[in-house]
Amino acid sequence: MSTPNQPDLAIEVRGLTKSYGDLSVLHGIDLHVAKGEIVAFLGPNGAGKTTAIEILEGYRSRDSGEVRVLGQDPANAPLSWREDIGIVVQESEQTAELTAAESLAMHAGYYRNPRDPAAVLELVGLAGSADQRTRKLSGGQKRRLDLGMALVGNPELVFLDEPTTGFDPSARRESWGLIEALRDLGKTVLLTTHYMDEAEQLADRIVVIANGRIVAGGTAAELAAQVDARSRVSWRHRPDQPAPPADLGWSVLDANELAVLDIGPADGAGDAEVLQRLHRLLAWALDNGVDLPELEVKRPTLEDVYLELTDHGGVRGPGDPPAPSDRPATDEKRTTA
Ligand code: ATP
């Protein structure tokens, strides 16, 4: 690397590029993750997340760029480096006939300094299913075991690939608790997810990739400041009642008489502007004895901001790269580590 390692960084990436044949997938990405940080890596299907992460994990080669993960280049890191990395993939293969406890104990045997498998079972909420054969575990319990497998080696850095895809809402919330537990253990986590609430809830920082380029990074609030994300005040307009002053900038949106007042950066507006307009609207309504049925104030969500940043979800056009399901498997397939 052109500059010395920064010991406080778990991941340092500069100018990373990768192509599959003629298909250029990563166009020189930069990424930094501090030790102890939880970073959510978001992007539309086919944006290049898995490719980038597999390069960081040492499972995929790169074309160019500088990569350091826990101070090592994953392309030629020693075996001991792999022990400091935990990987939870979307579909791992578990040994069906082993119990949950046996699976973890077997996995722990691959490491020099494993965590106590019983304590890990407890941590991932599987203590009650310790003697259950893995083929009999529910989908959610299998994912917990995956997480346990990734943690039993006591890694410093954990890659979580869409950890709650397919979970019911309560299982998702429970998994969030597990990921919070990783934070308490001081682990660094790089999390890919398509759930905006998950990113918002868990991540210290969000990095957005689209078409192989990092398009934004920061907290949800910092991302919102980078796009023209508008707040909306809305209410049901009653034509038989007096109309609010036109200079509030409101309009009637649809045939159902939904009145809206949009406020965004173009108005030079921050929170103060939203409050001020709302205050004027409410004062006017009270003074004139007009009610504002179904009054709502909607702040831009991370999803609104994300769609704006990724050009409305990166909908595929004819010239876009093929969907990931079209891809030939070329490099080594990774498994839970
Ligand atoms: P998703 O959210 O759908 O998992 P992703 O952001 O992880 O997507 P990648 O899996 O990195 O995206 O894929 C990026 C692009 O590279 C896609 O166009 C995909 O088809 C292509 N691709 C990925 N792996 C290979 C491969 N082994 N050989 C050829 N092309 C590939």
mmCIF file of C-alpha atoms and ligand atoms in Angstrom:
data_model
loop_
_atom_site.group_PDB
_atom_site.id
_atom_site.type_symbol
_atom_site.label_atom_id
_atom_site.label_comp_id
_atom_site.label_asym_id
_atom_site.label_seq_id
_atom_site.Cartn_x
_atom_site.Cartn_y
_atom_site.Cartn_z
ATOM 1 C CA MET A 1 0.000 0.000 0.000
ATOM 2 C CA SER A 2 1.277 3.484 -0.780
ATOM 3 C CA THR A 3 0.653 4.695 2.790
ATOM 4 C CA PRO A 4 1.436 2.710 5.918
ATOM 5 C CA ASN A 5 -1.250 0.552 7.535
ATOM 6 C CA GLN A 6 -3.546 2.437 9.817
ATOM 7 C CA PRO A 7 -3.876 0.255 12.908
ATOM 8 C CA ASP A 8 -7.278 1.667 13.830
ATOM 9 C CA LEU A 9 -8.758 0.512 10.513
ATOM 10 C CA ALA A 10 -10.134 -3.003 10.085
ATOM 11 C CA ILE A 11 -10.706 -2.518 6.350
ATOM 12 C CA GLU A 12 -8.859 -0.219 3.959
ATOM 13 C CA VAL A 13 -9.671 -0.304 0.263
ATOM 14 C CA ARG A 14 -8.409 2.071 -2.379
ATOM 15 C CA GLY A 15 -9.104 2.087 -6.083
ATOM 16 C CA LEU A 16 -10.428 -1.492 -6.146
ATOM 17 C CA THR A 17 -11.383 -2.715 -9.609
ATOM 18 C CA LYS A 18 -12.754 -6.030 -10.823
ATOM 19 C CA SER A 19 -14.078 -7.264 -14.150
ATOM 20 C CA TYR A 20 -15.560 -10.588 -15.176
ATOM 21 C CA GLY A 21 -14.393 -10.882 -18.780
ATOM 22 C CA ASP A 22 -15.709 -7.786 -20.516
ATOM 23 C CA LEU A 23 -18.040 -6.922 -17.672
ATOM 24 C CA SER A 24 -16.518 -4.274 -15.451
ATOM 25 C CA VAL A 25 -18.130 -4.654 -12.029
ATOM 26 C CA LEU A 26 -16.053 -2.525 -9.623
ATOM 27 C CA HIS A 27 -14.805 0.773 -10.990
ATOM 28 C CA GLY A 28 -12.214 1.789 -8.397
ATOM 29 C CA ILE A 29 -13.944 1.741 -5.036
ATOM 30 C CA ASP A 30 -12.607 3.204 -1.785
ATOM 31 C CA LEU A 31 -13.822 1.903 1.549
ATOM 32 C CA HIS A 32 -12.650 2.354 5.131
ATOM 33 C CA VAL A 33 -14.055 0.621 8.156
ATOM 34 C CA ALA A 34 -12.707 1.457 11.607
ATOM 35 C CA LYS A 35 -12.151 -1.260 14.204
ATOM 36 C CA GLY A 36 -15.299 -1.750 16.274
ATOM 37 C CA GLU A 37 -17.512 -0.098 13.674
ATOM 38 C CA ILE A 38 -20.689 -1.614 12.224
ATOM 39 C CA VAL A 39 -21.000 -0.559 8.605
ATOM 40 C CA ALA A 40 -23.954 -1.396 6.372
ATOM 41 C CA PHE A 41 -23.091 -1.911 2.720
ATOM 42 C CA LEU A 42 -26.153 -1.168 0.618
ATOM 43 C CA GLY A 43 -26.771 -1.299 -3.094
ATOM 44 C CA PRO A 44 -29.184 -2.583 -5.711
ATOM 45 C CA ASN A 45 -28.965 -6.139 -7.036
ATOM 46 C CA GLY A 46 -25.872 -6.498 -9.165
ATOM 47 C CA ALA A 47 -24.199 -3.346 -7.778
ATOM 48 C CA GLY A 48 -21.042 -5.269 -6.886
ATOM 49 C CA LYS A 49 -21.428 -5.825 -3.125
ATOM 50 C CA THR A 50 -20.773 -9.568 -3.097
ATOM 51 C CA THR A 51 -17.847 -9.179 -5.476
ATOM 52 C CA ALA A 52 -16.269 -6.528 -3.249
ATOM 53 C CA ILE A 53 -16.881 -8.496 -0.075
ATOM 54 C CA GLU A 54 -15.544 -11.748 -1.490
ATOM 55 C CA ILE A 55 -12.353 -9.878 -2.441
ATOM 56 C CA LEU A 56 -12.117 -8.604 1.149
ATOM 57 C CA GLU A 57 -12.630 -12.144 2.434
ATOM 58 C CA GLY A 58 -9.856 -13.450 0.187
ATOM 59 C CA TYR A 59 -12.205 -15.652 -1.842
ATOM 60 C CA ARG A 60 -11.993 -13.675 -5.048
ATOM 61 C CA SER A 61 -9.119 -12.100 -6.946
ATOM 62 C CA ARG A 62 -9.022 -8.413 -7.844
ATOM 63 C CA ASP A 63 -7.753 -6.683 -10.962
ATOM 64 C CA SER A 64 -6.197 -3.660 -9.274
ATOM 65 C CA GLY A 65 -6.358 -1.513 -6.181
ATOM 66 C CA GLU A 66 -5.070 -1.674 -2.637
ATOM 67 C CA VAL A 67 -6.811 -3.845 -0.070
ATOM 68 C CA ARG A 68 -5.940 -4.381 3.587
ATOM 69 C CA VAL A 69 -8.150 -6.369 5.907
ATOM 70 C CA LEU A 70 -6.932 -6.472 9.515
ATOM 71 C CA GLY A 71 -3.630 -5.209 8.193
ATOM 72 C CA GLN A 72 -3.144 -7.962 5.585
ATOM 73 C CA ASP A 73 -3.697 -8.199 1.869
ATOM 74 C CA PRO A 74 -6.395 -10.910 1.596
ATOM 75 C CA ALA A 75 -4.840 -12.110 -1.677
ATOM 76 C CA ASN A 76 -1.815 -13.508 0.160
ATOM 77 C CA ALA A 77 -2.687 -13.420 3.844
ATOM 78 C CA PRO A 78 -1.387 -16.192 6.118
ATOM 79 C CA LEU A 79 -3.769 -18.886 7.355
ATOM 80 C CA SER A 80 -3.825 -17.329 10.821
ATOM 81 C CA TRP A 81 -5.475 -14.236 9.316
ATOM 82 C CA ARG A 82 -8.513 -16.282 8.356
ATOM 83 C CA GLU A 83 -9.072 -17.110 12.014
ATOM 84 C CA ASP A 84 -9.712 -13.448 12.725
ATOM 85 C CA ILE A 85 -12.484 -13.279 10.137
ATOM 86 C CA GLY A 86 -16.013 -14.617 10.621
ATOM 87 C CA ILE A 87 -18.275 -15.038 7.626
ATOM 88 C CA VAL A 88 -22.017 -15.571 7.608
ATOM 89 C CA VAL A 89 -23.237 -16.262 4.082
ATOM 90 C CA GLN A 90 -26.812 -16.344 2.821
ATOM 91 C CA GLU A 91 -27.018 -20.116 2.393
ATOM 92 C CA SER A 92 -24.535 -22.130 4.343
ATOM 93 C CA GLU A 93 -24.250 -25.879 4.318
ATOM 94 C CA GLN A 94 -24.624 -27.447 7.737
ATOM 95 C CA THR A 95 -24.003 -31.029 8.683
ATOM 96 C CA ALA A 96 -27.577 -32.293 8.928
ATOM 97 C CA GLU A 97 -26.964 -35.197 11.297
ATOM 98 C CA LEU A 98 -24.980 -33.267 13.895
ATOM 99 C CA THR A 99 -26.725 -31.478 16.730
ATOM 100 C CA ALA A 100 -26.368 -27.717 17.079
ATOM 101 C CA ALA A 101 -23.916 -28.203 19.968
ATOM 102 C CA GLU A 102 -21.871 -30.804 18.041
ATOM 103 C CA SER A 103 -21.687 -28.569 14.975
ATOM 104 C CA LEU A 104 -20.340 -25.687 16.992
ATOM 105 C CA ALA A 105 -17.900 -27.871 18.909
ATOM 106 C CA MET A 106 -16.605 -29.365 15.654
ATOM 107 C CA HIS A 107 -16.229 -25.926 14.136
ATOM 108 C CA ALA A 108 -14.471 -24.630 17.262
ATOM 109 C CA GLY A 109 -11.900 -27.392 16.739
ATOM 110 C CA TYR A 110 -10.629 -25.641 13.601
ATOM 111 C CA TYR A 111 -9.413 -22.638 15.588
ATOM 112 C CA ARG A 112 -6.505 -22.055 17.916
ATOM 113 C CA ASN A 113 -8.368 -19.768 20.321
ATOM 114 C CA PRO A 114 -12.052 -20.568 19.980
ATOM 115 C CA ARG A 115 -14.788 -19.234 22.218
ATOM 116 C CA ASP A 116 -16.522 -21.736 24.460
ATOM 117 C CA PRO A 117 -19.140 -23.381 22.160
ATOM 118 C CA ALA A 118 -21.692 -23.541 24.998
ATOM 119 C CA ALA A 119 -21.317 -19.803 25.608
ATOM 120 C CA VAL A 120 -21.729 -19.150 21.878
ATOM 121 C CA LEU A 121 -24.906 -21.262 21.792
ATOM 122 C CA GLU A 122 -26.202 -19.131 24.626
ATOM 123 C CA LEU A 123 -25.182 -15.906 22.859
ATOM 124 C CA VAL A 124 -27.053 -16.796 19.674
ATOM 125 C CA GLY A 125 -30.112 -17.944 21.627
ATOM 126 C CA LEU A 126 -29.782 -21.648 20.819
ATOM 127 C CA ALA A 127 -29.005 -23.023 24.270
ATOM 128 C CA GLY A 128 -32.485 -24.598 24.353
ATOM 129 C CA SER A 129 -31.882 -26.345 21.013
ATOM 130 C CA ALA A 130 -28.362 -27.581 21.740
ATOM 131 C CA ASP A 131 -29.307 -31.245 21.227
ATOM 132 C CA GLN A 132 -31.499 -30.696 18.187
ATOM 133 C CA ARG A 133 -30.144 -32.103 14.916
ATOM 134 C CA THR A 134 -29.415 -29.228 12.557
ATOM 135 C CA ARG A 135 -31.739 -30.648 9.881
ATOM 136 C CA LYS A 136 -34.593 -30.183 12.349
ATOM 137 C CA LEU A 137 -33.806 -26.547 13.130
ATOM 138 C CA SER A 138 -36.152 -23.905 11.750
ATOM 139 C CA GLY A 139 -34.870 -21.471 9.127
ATOM 140 C CA GLY A 140 -34.351 -18.794 11.772
ATOM 141 C CA GLN A 141 -32.559 -21.212 14.093
ATOM 142 C CA LYS A 142 -30.259 -22.280 11.243
ATOM 143 C CA ARG A 143 -29.283 -18.661 10.682
ATOM 144 C CA ARG A 144 -28.546 -18.345 14.399
ATOM 145 C CA LEU A 145 -26.313 -21.391 14.133
ATOM 146 C CA ASP A 146 -24.599 -19.797 11.116
ATOM 147 C CA LEU A 147 -23.872 -16.770 13.229
ATOM 148 C CA GLY A 148 -22.625 -19.026 16.031
ATOM 149 C CA MET A 149 -20.288 -20.791 13.566
ATOM 150 C CA ALA A 150 -18.916 -17.434 12.485
ATOM 151 C CA LEU A 151 -18.370 -16.359 16.100
ATOM 152 C CA VAL A 152 -16.976 -19.522 17.646
ATOM 153 C CA GLY A 153 -13.511 -18.824 16.218
ATOM 154 C CA ASN A 154 -13.583 -15.525 18.131
ATOM 155 C CA PRO A 155 -13.016 -13.370 15.021
ATOM 156 C CA GLU A 156 -12.225 -9.674 15.096
ATOM 157 C CA LEU A 157 -14.163 -8.901 11.942
ATOM 158 C CA VAL A 158 -17.493 -10.395 10.907
ATOM 159 C CA PHE A 159 -18.981 -10.263 7.428
ATOM 160 C CA LEU A 160 -22.754 -10.658 7.519
ATOM 161 C CA ASP A 161 -24.376 -11.203 4.144
ATOM 162 C CA GLU A 162 -28.099 -10.382 4.286
ATOM 163 C CA PRO A 163 -28.398 -11.964 7.728
ATOM 164 C CA THR A 164 -32.184 -11.641 8.055
ATOM 165 C CA THR A 165 -33.419 -12.327 4.521
ATOM 166 C CA GLY A 166 -36.548 -14.449 4.729
ATOM 167 C CA PHE A 167 -37.061 -13.937 8.461
ATOM 168 C CA ASP A 168 -40.429 -13.102 9.933
ATOM 169 C CA PRO A 169 -40.555 -9.682 11.632
ATOM 170 C CA SER A 170 -40.007 -10.984 15.153
ATOM 171 C CA ALA A 171 -37.086 -13.205 14.109
ATOM 172 C CA ARG A 172 -35.545 -10.166 12.415
ATOM 173 C CA ARG A 173 -35.809 -8.130 15.608
ATOM 174 C CA GLU A 174 -34.200 -10.959 17.556
ATOM 175 C CA SER A 175 -31.346 -11.140 15.064
ATOM 176 C CA TRP A 176 -30.793 -7.450 15.462
ATOM 177 C CA GLY A 177 -30.269 -8.159 19.145
ATOM 178 C CA LEU A 178 -27.563 -10.665 18.198
ATOM 179 C CA ILE A 179 -25.846 -8.171 15.956
ATOM 180 C CA GLU A 180 -26.008 -5.569 18.739
ATOM 181 C CA ALA A 181 -24.296 -8.184 20.911
ATOM 182 C CA LEU A 182 -21.402 -8.229 18.415
ATOM 183 C CA ARG A 183 -21.061 -4.491 18.925
ATOM 184 C CA ASP A 184 -20.874 -5.043 22.687
ATOM 185 C CA LEU A 185 -18.106 -7.586 22.107
ATOM 186 C CA GLY A 186 -16.163 -4.880 20.232
ATOM 187 C CA LYS A 187 -16.320 -6.733 16.883
ATOM 188 C CA THR A 188 -16.136 -4.974 13.563
ATOM 189 C CA VAL A 189 -19.069 -5.834 11.306
ATOM 190 C CA LEU A 190 -19.594 -5.299 7.598
ATOM 191 C CA LEU A 191 -23.252 -5.989 6.935
ATOM 192 C CA THR A 192 -24.934 -6.256 3.559
ATOM 193 C CA THR A 193 -28.664 -5.907 3.585
ATOM 194 C CA HIS A 194 -31.573 -4.827 1.426
ATOM 195 C CA TYR A 195 -33.580 -3.767 4.495
ATOM 196 C CA MET A 196 -33.256 -0.059 5.149
ATOM 197 C CA ASP A 197 -34.643 -0.303 8.686
ATOM 198 C CA GLU A 198 -31.982 -2.885 9.478
ATOM 199 C CA ALA A 199 -29.219 -0.603 8.236
ATOM 200 C CA GLU A 200 -30.646 2.338 10.135
ATOM 201 C CA GLN A 201 -31.066 0.356 13.335
ATOM 202 C CA LEU A 202 -27.702 -1.400 13.396
ATOM 203 C CA ALA A 203 -25.108 0.542 11.480
ATOM 204 C CA ASP A 204 -22.856 3.307 12.717
ATOM 205 C CA ARG A 205 -22.330 4.210 9.093
ATOM 206 C CA ILE A 206 -23.924 3.333 5.780
ATOM 207 C CA VAL A 207 -22.016 2.974 2.515
ATOM 208 C CA VAL A 208 -23.997 2.897 -0.718
ATOM 209 C CA ILE A 209 -22.681 1.286 -3.901
ATOM 210 C CA ALA A 210 -24.390 1.540 -7.275
ATOM 211 C CA ASN A 211 -23.101 0.256 -10.600
ATOM 212 C CA GLY A 212 -19.723 -0.565 -9.092
ATOM 213 C CA ARG A 213 -19.099 2.885 -7.594
ATOM 214 C CA ILE A 214 -19.464 4.114 -4.026
ATOM 215 C CA VAL A 215 -22.076 6.842 -4.324
ATOM 216 C CA ALA A 216 -22.428 7.888 -0.691
ATOM 217 C CA GLY A 217 -21.279 7.163 2.840
ATOM 218 C CA GLY A 218 -22.198 8.423 6.287
ATOM 219 C CA THR A 219 -24.943 8.241 8.869
ATOM 220 C CA ALA A 220 -28.534 8.144 7.662
ATOM 221 C CA ALA A 221 -28.819 11.883 8.415
ATOM 222 C CA GLU A 222 -25.625 12.630 6.485
ATOM 223 C CA LEU A 223 -26.899 10.667 3.481
ATOM 224 C CA ALA A 224 -30.214 12.538 3.619
ATOM 225 C CA ALA A 225 -28.297 15.816 3.456
ATOM 226 C CA GLN A 226 -26.639 14.682 0.199
ATOM 227 C CA VAL A 227 -29.878 14.352 -1.755
ATOM 228 C CA ASP A 228 -32.937 16.486 -2.320
ATOM 229 C CA ALA A 229 -34.923 14.559 0.280
ATOM 230 C CA ARG A 230 -38.138 16.360 1.067
ATOM 231 C CA SER A 231 -40.363 16.369 4.096
ATOM 232 C CA ARG A 232 -44.095 16.298 3.465
ATOM 233 C CA VAL A 233 -46.926 17.765 5.534
ATOM 234 C CA SER A 234 -50.263 16.403 4.334
ATOM 235 C CA TRP A 235 -53.896 16.554 5.353
ATOM 236 C CA ARG A 236 -57.294 15.882 3.809
ATOM 237 C CA HIS A 237 -58.491 19.106 2.208
ATOM 238 C CA ARG A 238 -62.195 19.948 2.566
ATOM 239 C CA PRO A 239 -63.317 22.146 -0.335
ATOM 240 C CA ASP A 240 -66.271 23.375 1.740
ATOM 241 C CA GLN A 241 -63.860 24.984 4.201
ATOM 242 C CA PRO A 242 -61.597 28.032 3.738
ATOM 243 C CA ALA A 243 -58.286 27.242 2.033
ATOM 244 C CA PRO A 244 -54.936 27.915 3.777
ATOM 245 C CA PRO A 245 -52.857 30.870 2.502
ATOM 246 C CA ALA A 246 -51.336 30.129 -0.895
ATOM 247 C CA ASP A 247 -47.887 31.388 0.174
ATOM 248 C CA LEU A 248 -47.519 28.312 2.391
ATOM 249 C CA GLY A 249 -46.809 26.542 -0.898
ATOM 250 C CA TRP A 250 -49.391 23.788 -0.503
ATOM 251 C CA SER A 251 -51.274 22.050 -3.298
ATOM 252 C CA VAL A 252 -53.971 19.420 -3.690
ATOM 253 C CA LEU A 253 -52.377 16.205 -4.859
ATOM 254 C CA ASP A 254 -55.139 13.976 -6.121
ATOM 255 C CA ALA A 255 -58.820 13.495 -6.680
ATOM 256 C CA ASN A 256 -59.100 12.431 -3.034
ATOM 257 C CA GLU A 257 -58.268 15.987 -2.019
ATOM 258 C CA LEU A 258 -55.009 15.131 -0.302
ATOM 259 C CA ALA A 259 -53.376 18.472 0.425
ATOM 260 C CA VAL A 260 -49.592 18.415 0.548
ATOM 261 C CA LEU A 261 -46.912 20.835 1.463
ATOM 262 C CA ASP A 262 -43.469 19.608 0.454
ATOM 263 C CA ILE A 263 -40.397 21.100 2.071
ATOM 264 C CA GLY A 264 -36.873 20.180 1.067
ATOM 265 C CA PRO A 265 -33.327 21.422 0.623
ATOM 266 C CA ALA A 266 -34.379 23.402 -2.450
ATOM 267 C CA ASP A 267 -36.329 25.652 -0.053
ATOM 268 C CA GLY A 268 -33.149 26.076 1.962
ATOM 269 C CA ALA A 269 -35.097 24.013 4.426
ATOM 270 C CA GLY A 270 -33.939 22.097 7.385
ATOM 271 C CA ASP A 271 -35.881 21.099 10.471
ATOM 272 C CA ALA A 272 -36.496 24.753 11.327
ATOM 273 C CA GLU A 273 -38.275 25.392 8.023
ATOM 274 C CA VAL A 274 -40.484 22.329 8.473
ATOM 275 C CA LEU A 275 -41.442 23.502 11.965
ATOM 276 C CA GLN A 276 -42.053 27.048 10.858
ATOM 277 C CA ARG A 277 -44.405 26.106 8.010
ATOM 278 C CA LEU A 278 -46.198 23.602 10.185
ATOM 279 C CA HIS A 279 -46.595 26.252 12.843
ATOM 280 C CA ARG A 280 -48.053 28.718 10.323
ATOM 281 C CA LEU A 281 -50.441 26.079 8.993
ATOM 282 C CA LEU A 282 -51.657 25.100 12.470
ATOM 283 C CA ALA A 283 -51.997 28.725 13.600
ATOM 284 C CA TRP A 284 -54.026 29.507 10.495
ATOM 285 C CA ALA A 285 -56.270 26.461 11.045
ATOM 286 C CA LEU A 286 -56.920 27.350 14.698
ATOM 287 C CA ASP A 287 -57.590 31.021 13.902
ATOM 288 C CA ASN A 288 -60.072 30.049 11.192
ATOM 289 C CA GLY A 289 -61.732 27.154 13.010
ATOM 290 C CA VAL A 290 -60.668 24.765 10.241
ATOM 291 C CA ASP A 291 -59.748 21.210 11.099
ATOM 292 C CA LEU A 292 -57.016 19.441 9.105
ATOM 293 C CA PRO A 293 -58.203 15.821 8.987
ATOM 294 C CA GLU A 294 -55.524 13.110 8.728
ATOM 295 C CA LEU A 295 -52.748 15.623 9.361
ATOM 296 C CA GLU A 296 -49.344 13.935 8.952
ATOM 297 C CA VAL A 297 -45.724 15.014 8.861
ATOM 298 C CA LYS A 298 -43.495 12.604 6.980
ATOM 299 C CA ARG A 299 -39.731 12.998 7.125
ATOM 300 C CA PRO A 300 -37.692 11.446 4.301
ATOM 301 C CA THR A 301 -36.879 7.850 5.196
ATOM 302 C CA LEU A 302 -33.555 6.143 4.536
ATOM 303 C CA GLU A 303 -35.395 4.276 1.777
ATOM 304 C CA ASP A 304 -36.323 7.567 0.045
ATOM 305 C CA VAL A 305 -32.720 8.715 0.328
ATOM 306 C CA TYR A 306 -31.359 5.378 -0.876
ATOM 307 C CA LEU A 307 -33.647 5.342 -3.917
ATOM 308 C CA GLU A 308 -32.521 8.846 -4.768
ATOM 309 C CA LEU A 309 -28.843 7.902 -4.393
ATOM 310 C CA THR A 310 -29.147 4.744 -6.454
ATOM 311 C CA ASP A 311 -31.198 6.286 -9.207
ATOM 312 C CA HIS A 312 -34.487 4.825 -8.004
ATOM 313 C CA GLY A 313 -33.286 1.386 -7.196
ATOM 314 C CA GLY A 314 -30.984 0.838 -10.154
ATOM 315 C CA VAL A 315 -33.740 -0.629 -12.301
ATOM 316 C CA ARG A 316 -32.087 -2.675 -15.003
ATOM 317 C CA GLY A 317 -32.057 -1.378 -18.520
ATOM 318 C CA PRO A 318 -31.090 -3.197 -21.709
ATOM 319 C CA GLY A 319 -27.424 -2.080 -21.443
ATOM 320 C CA ASP A 320 -27.049 -3.023 -17.794
ATOM 321 C CA PRO A 321 -25.113 -6.018 -16.554
ATOM 322 C CA PRO A 322 -27.014 -9.303 -16.267
ATOM 323 C CA ALA A 323 -28.752 -10.222 -13.042
ATOM 324 C CA PRO A 324 -26.603 -12.164 -10.556
ATOM 325 C CA SER A 325 -28.612 -15.335 -11.195
ATOM 326 C CA ASP A 326 -27.319 -15.230 -14.794
ATOM 327 C CA ARG A 327 -23.740 -15.388 -13.736
ATOM 328 C CA PRO A 328 -21.464 -18.308 -14.315
ATOM 329 C CA ALA A 329 -19.724 -19.503 -11.165
ATOM 330 C CA THR A 330 -16.038 -18.950 -11.798
ATOM 331 C CA ASP A 331 -14.168 -18.378 -8.553
ATOM 332 C CA GLU A 332 -14.131 -20.533 -5.460
ATOM 333 C CA LYS A 333 -17.431 -20.670 -3.552
ATOM 334 C CA ARG A 334 -17.209 -19.470 0.018
ATOM 335 C CA THR A 335 -18.762 -21.226 2.978
ATOM 336 C CA THR A 336 -19.336 -20.224 6.560
ATOM 337 C CA ALA A 337 -15.921 -19.668 8.103
HETATM 338 P P1 ATP B 1 -27.104 -8.785 -5.039
HETATM 339 O O1 ATP B 1 -27.636 -7.682 -4.192
HETATM 340 O O2 ATP B 1 -28.103 -9.225 -6.058
HETATM 341 O O3 ATP B 1 -26.512 -9.921 -4.246
HETATM 342 P P2 ATP B 1 -24.435 -7.684 -5.610
HETATM 343 O O4 ATP B 1 -24.394 -6.211 -5.374
HETATM 344 O O5 ATP B 1 -23.866 -8.538 -4.539
HETATM 345 O O6 ATP B 1 -25.915 -8.139 -5.956
HETATM 346 P P3 ATP B 1 -22.539 -8.990 -7.369
HETATM 347 O O7 ATP B 1 -22.989 -10.363 -6.990
HETATM 348 O O8 ATP B 1 -21.203 -8.555 -6.884
HETATM 349 O O9 ATP B 1 -23.655 -7.908 -6.971
HETATM 350 O O10 ATP B 1 -22.602 -8.899 -8.954
HETATM 351 C C1 ATP B 1 -22.157 -7.750 -9.663
HETATM 352 C C2 ATP B 1 -22.182 -8.060 -11.155
HETATM 353 O O11 ATP B 1 -21.170 -9.031 -11.457
HETATM 354 C C3 ATP B 1 -23.476 -8.665 -11.647
HETATM 355 O O12 ATP B 1 -23.745 -8.156 -12.930
HETATM 356 C C4 ATP B 1 -23.189 -10.149 -11.701
HETATM 357 O O13 ATP B 1 -23.977 -10.782 -12.677
HETATM 358 C C5 ATP B 1 -21.729 -10.168 -12.078
HETATM 359 N N1 ATP B 1 -21.027 -11.344 -11.529
HETATM 360 C C6 ATP B 1 -20.918 -11.689 -10.229
HETATM 361 N N2 ATP B 1 -20.173 -12.800 -10.062
HETATM 362 C C7 ATP B 1 -19.796 -13.196 -11.311
HETATM 363 C C8 ATP B 1 -18.994 -14.275 -11.815
HETATM 364 N N3 ATP B 1 -18.461 -15.180 -11.008
HETATM 365 N N4 ATP B 1 -18.807 -14.350 -13.145
HETATM 366 C C9 ATP B 1 -19.355 -13.415 -13.984
HETATM 367 N N5 ATP B 1 -20.113 -12.365 -13.565
HETATM 368 C C10 ATP B 1 -20.342 -12.250 -12.252
#
